[in-house]
Short mmCIF file of N, CA and C in Angstrom, two decimals:
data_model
loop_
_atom_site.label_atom_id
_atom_site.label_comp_id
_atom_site.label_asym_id
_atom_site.label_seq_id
_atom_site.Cartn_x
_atom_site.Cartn_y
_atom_site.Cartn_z
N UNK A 1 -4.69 -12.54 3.99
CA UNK A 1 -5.44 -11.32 3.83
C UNK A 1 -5.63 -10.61 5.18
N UNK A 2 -5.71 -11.06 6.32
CA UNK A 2 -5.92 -10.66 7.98
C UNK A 2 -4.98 -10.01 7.86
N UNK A 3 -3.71 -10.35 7.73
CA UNK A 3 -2.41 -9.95 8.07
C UNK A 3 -2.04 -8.36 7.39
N UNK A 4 -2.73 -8.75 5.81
CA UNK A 4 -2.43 -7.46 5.41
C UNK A 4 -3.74 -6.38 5.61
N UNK A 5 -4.74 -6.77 6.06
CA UNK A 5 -5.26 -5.59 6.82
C UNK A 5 -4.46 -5.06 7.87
N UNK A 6 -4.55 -6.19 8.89
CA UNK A 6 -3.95 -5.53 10.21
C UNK A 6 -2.91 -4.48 10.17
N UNK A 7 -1.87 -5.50 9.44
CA UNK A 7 -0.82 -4.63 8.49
C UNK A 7 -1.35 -2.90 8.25
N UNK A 8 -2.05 -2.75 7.37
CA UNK A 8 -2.77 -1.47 6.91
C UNK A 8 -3.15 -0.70 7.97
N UNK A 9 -4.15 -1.11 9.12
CA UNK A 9 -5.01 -0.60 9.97
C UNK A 9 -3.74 -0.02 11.04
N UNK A 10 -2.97 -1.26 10.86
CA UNK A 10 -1.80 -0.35 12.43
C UNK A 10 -0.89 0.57 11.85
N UNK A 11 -0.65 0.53 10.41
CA UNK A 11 0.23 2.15 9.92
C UNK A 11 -1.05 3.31 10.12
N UNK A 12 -2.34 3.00 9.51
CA UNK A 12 -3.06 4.05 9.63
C UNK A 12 -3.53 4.66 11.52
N UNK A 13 -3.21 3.74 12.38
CA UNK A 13 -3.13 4.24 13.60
C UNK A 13 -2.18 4.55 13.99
N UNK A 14 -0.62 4.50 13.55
CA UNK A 14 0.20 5.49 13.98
C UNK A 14 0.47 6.36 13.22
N UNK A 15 -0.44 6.86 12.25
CA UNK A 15 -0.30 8.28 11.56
C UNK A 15 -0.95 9.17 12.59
N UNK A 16 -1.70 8.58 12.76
CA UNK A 16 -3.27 8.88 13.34
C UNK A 16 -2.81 9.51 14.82
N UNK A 17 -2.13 8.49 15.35
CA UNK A 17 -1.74 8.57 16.83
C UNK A 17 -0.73 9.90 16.91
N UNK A 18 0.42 9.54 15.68
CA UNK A 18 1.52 10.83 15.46
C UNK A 18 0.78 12.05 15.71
N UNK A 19 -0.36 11.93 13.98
CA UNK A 19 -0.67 13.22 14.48
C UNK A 19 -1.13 14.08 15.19
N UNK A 20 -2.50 13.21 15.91
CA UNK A 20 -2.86 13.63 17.65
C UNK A 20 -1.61 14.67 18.33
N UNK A 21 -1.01 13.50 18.46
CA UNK A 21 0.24 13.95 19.65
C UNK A 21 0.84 15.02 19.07
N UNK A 22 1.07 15.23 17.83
CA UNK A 22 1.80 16.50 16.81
C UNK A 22 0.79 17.74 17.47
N UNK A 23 -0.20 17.76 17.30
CA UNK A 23 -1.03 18.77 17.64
C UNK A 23 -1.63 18.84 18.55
N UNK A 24 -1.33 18.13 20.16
CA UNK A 24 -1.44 18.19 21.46
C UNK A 24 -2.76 17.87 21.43
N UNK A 25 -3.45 17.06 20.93
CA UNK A 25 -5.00 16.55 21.17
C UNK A 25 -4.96 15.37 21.58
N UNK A 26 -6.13 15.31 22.29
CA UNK A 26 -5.93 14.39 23.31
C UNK A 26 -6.10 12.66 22.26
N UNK A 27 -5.47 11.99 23.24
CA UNK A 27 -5.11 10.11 22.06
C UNK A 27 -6.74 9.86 21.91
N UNK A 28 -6.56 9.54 20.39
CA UNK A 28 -8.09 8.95 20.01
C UNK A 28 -8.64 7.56 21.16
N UNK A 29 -9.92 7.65 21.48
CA UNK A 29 -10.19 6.61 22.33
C UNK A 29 -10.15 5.30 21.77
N UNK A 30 -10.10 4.03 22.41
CA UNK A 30 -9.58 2.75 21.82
C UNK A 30 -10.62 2.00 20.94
N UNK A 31 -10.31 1.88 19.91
CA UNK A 31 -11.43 0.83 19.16
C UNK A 31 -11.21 0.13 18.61
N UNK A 32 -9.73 -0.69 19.23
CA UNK A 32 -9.46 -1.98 18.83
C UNK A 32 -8.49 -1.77 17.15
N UNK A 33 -8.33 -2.51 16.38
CA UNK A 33 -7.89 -2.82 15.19
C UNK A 33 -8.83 -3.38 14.36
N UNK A 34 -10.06 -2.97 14.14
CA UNK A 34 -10.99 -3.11 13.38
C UNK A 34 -11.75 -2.15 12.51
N UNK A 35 -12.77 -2.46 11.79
CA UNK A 35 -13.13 -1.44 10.68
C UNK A 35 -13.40 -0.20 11.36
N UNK A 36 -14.47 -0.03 12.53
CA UNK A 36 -14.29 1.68 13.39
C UNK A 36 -13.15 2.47 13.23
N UNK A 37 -12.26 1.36 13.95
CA UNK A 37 -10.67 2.67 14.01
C UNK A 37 -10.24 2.39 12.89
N UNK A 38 -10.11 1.28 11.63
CA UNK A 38 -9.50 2.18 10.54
C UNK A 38 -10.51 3.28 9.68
N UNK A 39 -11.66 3.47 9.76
CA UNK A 39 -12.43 4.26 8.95
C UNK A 39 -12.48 5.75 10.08
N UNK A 40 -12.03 5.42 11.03
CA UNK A 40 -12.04 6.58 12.32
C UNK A 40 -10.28 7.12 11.76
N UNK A 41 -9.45 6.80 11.25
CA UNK A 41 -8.12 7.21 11.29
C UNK A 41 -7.64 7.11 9.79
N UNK A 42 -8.68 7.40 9.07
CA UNK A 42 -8.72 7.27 7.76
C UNK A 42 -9.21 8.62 7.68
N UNK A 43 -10.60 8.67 8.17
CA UNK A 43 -11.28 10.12 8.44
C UNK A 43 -10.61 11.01 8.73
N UNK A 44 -9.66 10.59 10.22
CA UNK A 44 -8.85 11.98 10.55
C UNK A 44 -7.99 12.27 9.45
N UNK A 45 -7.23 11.63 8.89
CA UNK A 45 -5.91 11.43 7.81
C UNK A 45 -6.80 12.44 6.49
N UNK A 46 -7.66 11.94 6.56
CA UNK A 46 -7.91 12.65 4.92
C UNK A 46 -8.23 14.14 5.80
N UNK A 47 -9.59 14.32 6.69
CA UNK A 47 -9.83 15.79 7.02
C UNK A 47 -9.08 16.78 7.29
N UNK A 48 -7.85 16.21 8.18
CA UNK A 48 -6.53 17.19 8.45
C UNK A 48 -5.65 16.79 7.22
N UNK A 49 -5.63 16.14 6.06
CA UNK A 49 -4.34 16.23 5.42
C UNK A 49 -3.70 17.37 5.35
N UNK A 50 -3.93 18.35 4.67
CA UNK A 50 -2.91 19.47 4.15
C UNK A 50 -2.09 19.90 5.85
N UNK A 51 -2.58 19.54 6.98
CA UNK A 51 -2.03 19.73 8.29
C UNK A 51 -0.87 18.49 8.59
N UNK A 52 -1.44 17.07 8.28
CA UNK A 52 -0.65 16.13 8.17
C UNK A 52 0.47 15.80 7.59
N UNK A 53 0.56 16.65 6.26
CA UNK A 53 1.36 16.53 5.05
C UNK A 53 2.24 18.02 5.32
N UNK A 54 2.06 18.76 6.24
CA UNK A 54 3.00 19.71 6.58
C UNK A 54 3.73 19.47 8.21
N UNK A 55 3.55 18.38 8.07
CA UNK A 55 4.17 18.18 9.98
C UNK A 55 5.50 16.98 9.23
N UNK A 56 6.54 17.79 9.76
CA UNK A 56 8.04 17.19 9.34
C UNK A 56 8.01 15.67 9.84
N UNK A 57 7.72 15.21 10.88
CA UNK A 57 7.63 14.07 11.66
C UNK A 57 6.50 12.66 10.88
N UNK A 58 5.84 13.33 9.51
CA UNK A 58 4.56 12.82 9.45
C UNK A 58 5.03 12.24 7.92
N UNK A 59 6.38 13.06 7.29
CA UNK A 59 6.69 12.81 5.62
C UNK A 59 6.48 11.31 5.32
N UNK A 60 6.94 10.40 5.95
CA UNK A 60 6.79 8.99 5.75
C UNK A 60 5.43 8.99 5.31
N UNK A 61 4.27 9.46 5.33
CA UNK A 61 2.99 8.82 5.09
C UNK A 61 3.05 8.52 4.01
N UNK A 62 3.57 9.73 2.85
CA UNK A 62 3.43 9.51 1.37
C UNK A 62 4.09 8.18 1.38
N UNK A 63 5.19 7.88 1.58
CA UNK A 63 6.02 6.39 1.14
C UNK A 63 5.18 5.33 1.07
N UNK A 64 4.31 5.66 2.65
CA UNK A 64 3.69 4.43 3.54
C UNK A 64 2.07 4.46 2.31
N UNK A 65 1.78 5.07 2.09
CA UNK A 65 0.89 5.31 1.30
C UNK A 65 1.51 5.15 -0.13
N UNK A 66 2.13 5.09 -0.67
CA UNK A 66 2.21 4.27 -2.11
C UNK A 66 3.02 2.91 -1.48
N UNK A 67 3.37 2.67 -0.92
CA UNK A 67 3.74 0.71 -0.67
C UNK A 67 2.74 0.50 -0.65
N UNK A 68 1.63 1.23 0.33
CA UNK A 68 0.37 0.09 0.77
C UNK A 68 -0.22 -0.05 -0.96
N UNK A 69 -0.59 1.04 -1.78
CA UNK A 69 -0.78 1.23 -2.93
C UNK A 69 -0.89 -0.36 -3.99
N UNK A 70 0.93 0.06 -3.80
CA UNK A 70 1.29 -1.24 -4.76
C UNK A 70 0.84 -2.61 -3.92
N UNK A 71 1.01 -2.97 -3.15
CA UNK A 71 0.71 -3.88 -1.96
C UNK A 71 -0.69 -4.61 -2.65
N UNK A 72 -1.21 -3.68 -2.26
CA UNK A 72 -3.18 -3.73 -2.52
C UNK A 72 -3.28 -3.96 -4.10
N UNK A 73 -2.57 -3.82 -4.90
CA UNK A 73 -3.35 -3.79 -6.40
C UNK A 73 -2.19 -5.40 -7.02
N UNK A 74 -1.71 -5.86 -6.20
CA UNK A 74 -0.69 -7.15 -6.48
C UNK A 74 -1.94 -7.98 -6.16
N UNK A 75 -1.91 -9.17 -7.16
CA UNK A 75 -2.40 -10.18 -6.84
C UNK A 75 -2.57 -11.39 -5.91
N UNK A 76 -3.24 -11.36 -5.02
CA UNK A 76 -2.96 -12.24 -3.91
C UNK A 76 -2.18 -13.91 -4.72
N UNK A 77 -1.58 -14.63 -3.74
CA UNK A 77 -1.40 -16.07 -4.59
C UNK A 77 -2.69 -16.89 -4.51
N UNK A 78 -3.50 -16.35 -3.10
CA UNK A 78 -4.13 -17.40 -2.95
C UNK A 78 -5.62 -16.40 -2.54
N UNK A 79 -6.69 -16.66 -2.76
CA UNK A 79 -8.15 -16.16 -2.26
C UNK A 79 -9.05 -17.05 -2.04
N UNK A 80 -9.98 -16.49 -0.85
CA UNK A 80 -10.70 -17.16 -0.01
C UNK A 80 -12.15 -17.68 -0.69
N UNK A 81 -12.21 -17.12 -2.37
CA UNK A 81 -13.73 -17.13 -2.97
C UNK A 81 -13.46 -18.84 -2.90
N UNK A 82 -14.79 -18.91 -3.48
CA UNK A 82 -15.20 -20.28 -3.80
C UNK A 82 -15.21 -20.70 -5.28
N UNK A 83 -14.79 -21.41 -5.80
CA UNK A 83 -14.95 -21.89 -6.93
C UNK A 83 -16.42 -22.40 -7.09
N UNK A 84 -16.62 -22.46 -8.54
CA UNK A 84 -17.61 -23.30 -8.96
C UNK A 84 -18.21 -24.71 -8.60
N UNK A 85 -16.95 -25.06 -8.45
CA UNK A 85 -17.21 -26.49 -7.85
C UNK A 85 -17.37 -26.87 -6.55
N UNK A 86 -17.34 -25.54 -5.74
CA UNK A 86 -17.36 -25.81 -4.47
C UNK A 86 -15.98 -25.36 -3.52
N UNK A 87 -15.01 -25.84 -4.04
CA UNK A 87 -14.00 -25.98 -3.32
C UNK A 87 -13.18 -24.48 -3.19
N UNK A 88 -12.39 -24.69 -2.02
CA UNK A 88 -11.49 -23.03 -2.15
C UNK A 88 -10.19 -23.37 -1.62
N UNK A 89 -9.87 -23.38 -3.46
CA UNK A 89 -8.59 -23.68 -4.05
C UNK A 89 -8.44 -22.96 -5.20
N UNK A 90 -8.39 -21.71 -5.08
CA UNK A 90 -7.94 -20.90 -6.18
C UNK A 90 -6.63 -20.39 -5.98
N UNK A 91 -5.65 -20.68 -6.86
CA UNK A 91 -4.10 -20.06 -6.65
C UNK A 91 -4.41 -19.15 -8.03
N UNK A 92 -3.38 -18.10 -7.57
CA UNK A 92 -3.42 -16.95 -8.56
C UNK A 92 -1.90 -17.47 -9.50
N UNK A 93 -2.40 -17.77 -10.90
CA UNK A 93 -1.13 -18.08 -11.77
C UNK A 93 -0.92 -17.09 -13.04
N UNK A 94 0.67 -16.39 -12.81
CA UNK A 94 0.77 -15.40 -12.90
C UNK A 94 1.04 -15.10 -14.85
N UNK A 95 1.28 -16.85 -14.80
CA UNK A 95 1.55 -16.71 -16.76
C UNK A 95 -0.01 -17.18 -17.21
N UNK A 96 -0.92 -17.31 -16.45
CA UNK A 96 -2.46 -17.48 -17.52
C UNK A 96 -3.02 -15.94 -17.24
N UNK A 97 -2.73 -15.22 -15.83
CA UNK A 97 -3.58 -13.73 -15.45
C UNK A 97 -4.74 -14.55 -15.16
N UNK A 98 -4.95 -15.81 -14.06
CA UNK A 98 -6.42 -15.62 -13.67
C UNK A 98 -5.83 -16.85 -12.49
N UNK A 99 -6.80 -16.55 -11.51
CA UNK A 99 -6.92 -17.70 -10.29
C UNK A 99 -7.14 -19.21 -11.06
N UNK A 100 -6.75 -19.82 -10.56
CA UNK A 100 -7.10 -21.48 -11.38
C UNK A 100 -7.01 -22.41 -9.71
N UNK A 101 -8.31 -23.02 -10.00
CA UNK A 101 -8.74 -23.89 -8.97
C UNK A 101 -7.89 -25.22 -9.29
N UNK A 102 -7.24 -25.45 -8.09
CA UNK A 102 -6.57 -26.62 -8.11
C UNK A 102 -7.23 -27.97 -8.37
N UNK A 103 -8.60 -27.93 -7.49
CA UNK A 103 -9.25 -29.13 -7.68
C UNK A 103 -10.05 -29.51 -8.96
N UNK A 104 -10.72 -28.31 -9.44
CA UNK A 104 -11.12 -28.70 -11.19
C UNK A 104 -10.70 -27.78 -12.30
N UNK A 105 -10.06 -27.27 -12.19
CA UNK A 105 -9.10 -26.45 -13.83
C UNK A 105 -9.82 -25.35 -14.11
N UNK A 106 -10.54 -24.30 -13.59
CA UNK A 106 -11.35 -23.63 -13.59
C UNK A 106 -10.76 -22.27 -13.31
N UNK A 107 -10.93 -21.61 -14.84
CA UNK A 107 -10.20 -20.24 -14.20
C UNK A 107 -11.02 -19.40 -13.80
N UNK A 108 -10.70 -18.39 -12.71
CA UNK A 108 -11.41 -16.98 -12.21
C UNK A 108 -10.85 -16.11 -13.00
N UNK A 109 -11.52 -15.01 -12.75
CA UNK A 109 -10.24 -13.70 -13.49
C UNK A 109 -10.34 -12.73 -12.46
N UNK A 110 -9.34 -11.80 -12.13
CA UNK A 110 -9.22 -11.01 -10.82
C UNK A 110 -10.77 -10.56 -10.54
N UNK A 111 -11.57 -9.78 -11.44
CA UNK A 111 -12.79 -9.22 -11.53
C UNK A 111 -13.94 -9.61 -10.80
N UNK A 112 -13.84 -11.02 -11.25
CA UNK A 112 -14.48 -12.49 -11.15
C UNK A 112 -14.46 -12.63 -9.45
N UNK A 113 -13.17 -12.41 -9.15
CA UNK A 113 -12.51 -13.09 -7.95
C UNK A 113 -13.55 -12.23 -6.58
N UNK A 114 -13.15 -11.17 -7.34
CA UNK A 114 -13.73 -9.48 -6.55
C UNK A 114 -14.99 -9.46 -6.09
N UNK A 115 -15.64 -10.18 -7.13
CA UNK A 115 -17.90 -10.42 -6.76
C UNK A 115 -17.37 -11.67 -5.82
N UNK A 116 -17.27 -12.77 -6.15
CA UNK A 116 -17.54 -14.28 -5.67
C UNK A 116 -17.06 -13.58 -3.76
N UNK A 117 -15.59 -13.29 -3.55
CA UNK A 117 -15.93 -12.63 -2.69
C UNK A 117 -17.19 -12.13 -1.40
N UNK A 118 -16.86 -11.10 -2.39
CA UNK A 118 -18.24 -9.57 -2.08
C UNK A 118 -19.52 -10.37 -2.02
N UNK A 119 -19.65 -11.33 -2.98
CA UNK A 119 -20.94 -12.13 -2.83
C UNK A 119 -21.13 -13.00 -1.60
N UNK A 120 -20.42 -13.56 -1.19
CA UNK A 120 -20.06 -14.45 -0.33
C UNK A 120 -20.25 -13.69 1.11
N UNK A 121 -19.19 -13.10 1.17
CA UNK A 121 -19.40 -11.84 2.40
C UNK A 121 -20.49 -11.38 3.00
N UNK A 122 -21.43 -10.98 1.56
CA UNK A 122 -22.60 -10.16 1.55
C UNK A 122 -24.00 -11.17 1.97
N UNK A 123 -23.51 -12.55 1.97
CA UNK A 123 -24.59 -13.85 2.21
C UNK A 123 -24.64 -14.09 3.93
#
């Protein structure tokens, strides 16, 4: 899951960066590869779109923006929640449609997967 943020966060900083430089403004200041600069280069991306989406150099976004799309709505194999029983061993199996904990037979369902998460996070 790191990977495919980072993944995410460094296309959305060289849109970001492109478009700066497309329109001679000066390079956004550094804030690392974390939630600031992607919600900082997310911001720019959406406020200038119709400017972004007319700069010849910039067409890739749409592509880059439906891969990430499909990317994001695929089921991970594996997630970091916790099972019931404790343990975190949920593999995502793709002929039941739900996470199943290796250590006690326990299915999640994506939904499921999404709180335990968010819950977890949020503790």
């Amino acid at each position: 899951m790191v990977d495919l943020l980072d993944g995410l966060t460094g296309d959305l900083l060289r849109f970001e960066a492109a478009y700066l430089r497309a329109r001679r403004w000066p390079e956004a200041a550094s804030a690392g590869r974390g939630a600031e600069a992607r919600g900082r280069a997310v911001a720019l991306l959406v406020e200038y779109l119709p400017g972004v989406l007319a700069l010849p150099e910039l067409t890739e976004l749409v592509d880059v923006v439906l891969c990430w799309e499909r990317r994001l709505r695929e089921a991970p194999d594996w997630t970091p929640a916790r099972c019931r029983c404790g343990d975190r061993n949920l593999w995502w199996d793709a002929k039941v449609g739900y996470f199943v904990c290796s250590a006690c037979g326990n299915h999640v369902s994506a939904v499921e997967e999404r709180g335990l998460v968010a819950d977890e996070a949020g503790a």
